[in-house]
Coordinates of C-alpha atoms in Angstrom, one line a residue:
Chain A
N1 CA 38.8 42.0 8.5
A2 CA 40.3 43.0 4.8
G3 CA 39.0 39.9 3.5
V4 CA 41.0 38.7 0.3
T5 CA 43.2 41.4 -1.3
Q6 CA 44.6 41.1 -4.6
T7 CA 47.2 43.4 -6.3
P8 CA 47.6 44.6 -8.5
K9 CA 44.5 45.7 -10.3
F10 CA 45.3 45.9 -13.7
Q11 CA 48.4 45.1 -15.2
V12 CA 49.9 45.0 -19.0
L13 CA 52.5 42.7 -19.8
K14 CA 54.8 41.9 -23.0
T15 CA 54.8 38.6 -24.6
G16 CA 57.6 37.0 -22.3
Q17 CA 57.7 38.9 -19.3
S18 CA 57.2 37.6 -16.2
M19 CA 55.3 38.8 -13.0
T20 CA 53.4 37.9 -9.9
L21 CA 50.1 38.3 -8.7
Q22 CA 49.6 38.8 -5.0
C23 CA 46.9 37.4 -2.8
A24 CA 46.6 37.9 0.7
Q25 CA 44.0 37.0 3.3
D26 CA 43.2 37.4 7.0
M27 CA 40.8 35.3 7.7
N28 CA 43.3 32.3 8.8
H29 CA 41.4 29.8 6.0
E30 CA 43.5 27.0 5.3
Y31 CA 42.5 26.3 1.6
M32 CA 43.7 29.2 -0.8
S33 CA 43.0 28.9 -5.0
W34 CA 43.6 30.7 -8.1
Y35 CA 41.0 30.7 -11.2
R36 CA 41.1 32.7 -14.1
Q37 CA 38.0 34.0 -15.7
D38 CA 37.6 34.1 -19.6
P39 CA 34.0 35.2 -21.3
G40 CA 32.1 32.2 -22.0
M41 CA 34.3 29.9 -20.0
G42 CA 33.4 30.6 -16.2
L43 CA 36.0 30.3 -13.8
R44 CA 38.4 27.4 -14.7
L45 CA 41.2 26.4 -11.5
I46 CA 44.8 27.3 -12.0
H47 CA 46.3 25.9 -8.7
Y48 CA 45.0 25.7 -5.3
S49 CA 46.6 25.2 -1.9
V50 CA 45.2 23.1 1.2
G51 CA 47.5 24.7 3.7
A52 CA 50.9 26.3 4.2
G53 CA 53.6 24.2 2.1
I54 CA 51.2 22.4 0.3
T55 CA 50.1 23.3 -3.4
D56 CA 48.7 21.1 -6.0
Q57 CA 47.3 21.9 -9.9
G58 CA 44.1 22.7 -10.9
E59 CA 42.5 22.3 -14.5
V60 CA 45.0 24.9 -16.1
P61 CA 48.2 25.2 -14.6
N62 CA 50.6 25.3 -17.3
G63 CA 52.5 28.4 -17.4
Y64 CA 51.9 29.5 -13.7
N65 CA 53.7 28.7 -10.7
V66 CA 52.5 29.1 -6.9
S67 CA 54.0 28.9 -3.5
R68 CA 52.4 29.0 0.1
S69 CA 54.9 29.7 2.6
T70 CA 52.6 31.3 5.2
T71 CA 48.8 30.8 5.8
E72 CA 48.0 34.4 4.7
D73 CA 49.7 34.9 1.3
F74 CA 49.0 32.5 -1.8
P75 CA 51.0 34.4 -4.9
L76 CA 50.7 33.3 -8.6
R77 CA 53.7 33.8 -10.8
L78 CA 53.3 34.0 -14.6
L79 CA 56.9 32.4 -16.1
S80 CA 56.6 33.9 -19.5
A81 CA 53.3 35.5 -20.3
A82 CA 51.6 34.7 -23.6
P83 CA 48.3 36.4 -25.0
S84 CA 46.4 33.7 -24.1
Q85 CA 47.0 34.4 -20.6
T86 CA 45.1 37.6 -21.1
S87 CA 42.5 36.8 -18.8
V88 CA 40.6 38.4 -15.0
Y89 CA 42.5 36.4 -12.4
F90 CA 40.7 35.6 -9.2
C91 CA 42.2 34.6 -5.7
A92 CA 39.6 32.7 -3.3
S93 CA 40.0 31.1 0.2
S94 CA 38.0 29.0 2.5
Y95 CA 38.2 26.8 5.6
S96 CA 38.8 23.3 4.8
S97 CA 36.5 21.8 7.7
G98 CA 33.7 23.1 10.1
E99 CA 30.3 24.6 9.1
S100 CA 31.7 27.5 7.1
A101 CA 34.0 24.6 5.1
R102 CA 34.1 25.6 1.6
T103 CA 32.5 28.6 1.3
Q104 CA 35.1 30.5 -0.8
Y105 CA 35.8 34.3 -0.5
F106 CA 36.8 35.9 -3.4
G107 CA 39.2 38.7 -3.9
P108 CA 38.5 41.6 -6.6
G109 CA 40.3 40.1 -9.5
T110 CA 43.1 41.3 -11.5
R111 CA 43.0 42.3 -15.0
L112 CA 45.7 41.3 -17.0
L113 CA 46.6 41.9 -20.7
V114 CA 49.4 40.5 -22.5
L115 CA 50.4 42.3 -25.7
Chain B
A1 CA 38.0 15.3 -14.5
Q2 CA 34.6 16.9 -13.5
S3 CA 32.5 18.9 -15.5
V4 CA 29.8 21.7 -15.1
S5 CA 27.5 22.8 -17.5
Q6 CA 24.9 25.2 -17.5
H7 CA 22.9 25.6 -20.5
N8 CA 21.6 28.7 -20.3
H9 CA 23.9 31.6 -21.3
H10 CA 22.1 34.6 -21.1
V11 CA 18.2 35.0 -19.8
I12 CA 16.0 38.0 -19.9
L13 CA 13.0 38.3 -17.4
S14 CA 11.0 40.8 -16.6
E15 CA 10.5 41.8 -12.6
A16 CA 8.1 39.5 -11.0
A17 CA 8.8 36.6 -13.5
S18 CA 9.9 33.3 -12.1
L19 CA 13.5 32.0 -12.3
E20 CA 15.2 28.8 -13.0
L21 CA 18.8 28.3 -14.3
G22 CA 20.1 25.0 -15.3
C23 CA 23.1 23.5 -13.5
N24 CA 24.1 19.5 -14.6
Y25 CA 27.3 18.0 -13.1
S26 CA 29.3 14.8 -14.6
Y27 CA 30.8 12.8 -11.6
G28 CA 28.4 10.8 -9.6
G29 CA 30.2 10.4 -6.4
T30 CA 29.9 12.8 -3.2
V31 CA 30.2 16.4 -4.2
N32 CA 29.4 19.8 -2.9
L33 CA 27.2 22.1 -4.8
F34 CA 26.9 25.7 -4.9
W35 CA 25.8 28.7 -6.7
Y36 CA 27.8 32.2 -6.7
V37 CA 26.4 35.4 -7.9
Q38 CA 28.6 38.3 -9.9
Y39 CA 26.9 41.8 -9.3
P40 CA 28.5 43.8 -11.8
G41 CA 31.5 45.4 -10.9
Q42 CA 31.6 43.3 -7.7
H43 CA 33.1 39.9 -6.3
L44 CA 31.8 36.9 -6.6
Q45 CA 29.5 35.7 -3.5
L46 CA 27.8 32.8 -2.6
L47 CA 24.1 32.4 -3.0
L48 CA 23.6 29.1 -1.5
K49 CA 25.3 25.6 -1.0
Y50 CA 24.2 21.9 -0.8
F51 CA 26.6 19.4 1.2
S52 CA 23.9 16.7 2.3
G53 CA 20.9 16.1 3.8
D54 CA 17.4 17.9 2.8
P55 CA 17.7 18.2 -1.1
L56 CA 16.2 21.8 -1.3
V57 CA 18.4 24.5 0.1
K58 CA 17.6 28.3 0.6
G59 CA 19.9 30.9 0.3
I60 CA 20.1 34.6 0.2
K61 CA 17.7 37.0 -1.2
G62 CA 15.2 34.7 -1.7
F63 CA 16.9 32.0 -4.0
E64 CA 17.0 28.1 -3.4
A65 CA 18.3 24.8 -5.3
E66 CA 17.1 21.6 -5.6
F67 CA 19.7 18.9 -5.7
I68 CA 18.4 15.8 -7.7
K69 CA 20.9 13.2 -7.5
S70 CA 19.6 10.8 -10.4
K71 CA 19.7 13.7 -12.7
F72 CA 23.0 15.0 -11.5
S73 CA 21.3 18.6 -11.3
F74 CA 21.2 21.6 -8.8
N75 CA 19.1 23.8 -10.5
L76 CA 18.6 27.7 -9.0
R77 CA 15.3 29.1 -8.5
K78 CA 13.4 32.2 -7.6
P79 CA 9.7 32.6 -7.4
S80 CA 9.7 36.4 -8.3
V81 CA 13.0 38.0 -9.5
Q82 CA 13.7 41.7 -9.4
W83 CA 15.7 44.5 -11.2
S84 CA 18.3 43.9 -8.5
D85 CA 19.3 40.3 -9.2
T86 CA 20.2 41.1 -12.8
A87 CA 23.9 39.5 -12.4
E88 CA 25.9 36.9 -13.8
Y89 CA 25.1 33.4 -12.0
F90 CA 27.9 30.4 -11.6
C91 CA 27.2 27.0 -10.8
A92 CA 30.2 24.9 -8.8
V93 CA 31.2 21.5 -7.8
Y94 CA 33.8 20.6 -5.4
N95 CA 35.3 17.3 -5.3
F96 CA 38.6 15.9 -4.4
N97 CA 39.9 19.3 -3.3
K98 CA 39.1 20.9 -6.5
F99 CA 36.3 23.2 -7.3
Y100 CA 34.7 23.0 -10.7
F101 CA 32.8 26.2 -12.0
G102 CA 30.0 25.7 -15.0
S103 CA 30.4 28.6 -17.8
G104 CA 27.9 31.1 -16.2
T105 CA 24.6 32.4 -16.8
K106 CA 23.8 36.4 -17.3
L107 CA 20.5 37.4 -16.0
N108 CA 18.7 40.3 -17.1
V109 CA 15.9 41.8 -15.1
K110 CA 13.8 44.3 -17.1
P111 CA 12.4 46.6 -14.5

């Protein structure tokens, strides 16, 4: 089991560029989510998905897009990068039901710097 | 929307001291409660969780937490900390398909 994998580990973008952060899990989890972690602010939910084909907005969705075409993958797209999107991004996944429900497994994170 | 408050931003303790980290949340309905830990350079990992039942829950590495519904609190405790507990601790609340995290508490344990 690879768990939750994220690529890239580190990325530098210029303002206005777009990019996709990749996230994959091999645990057959229904629920997947994206967070950004900023100093002193903890983790804030960007978008989440309760299953393939179903996505919804979290607390801070502006400037980001997601899709979930398969159970395994949940990419996060930055449409037009801004310096305010400089952050560490974490992907997480969990079961939606059962004993392990909502125990999230986190990826290693992607550090994004927008100049 | 739900909000989660962790009032201690940075805690410094000596080894063997007792630990209590506060966590309060705003929504009074049915919630699931979690504590996560992030060791330096590592992923976030689950320490413990509360869904229902006994309000005193035990987690990994000797941690426990108490759910007090009337106070909207879920405080984390450990009777005797070790240097290896140096990490950042996050309280989280789940309701209506969303997770809400507190701002985190950095714990520094001096050997």
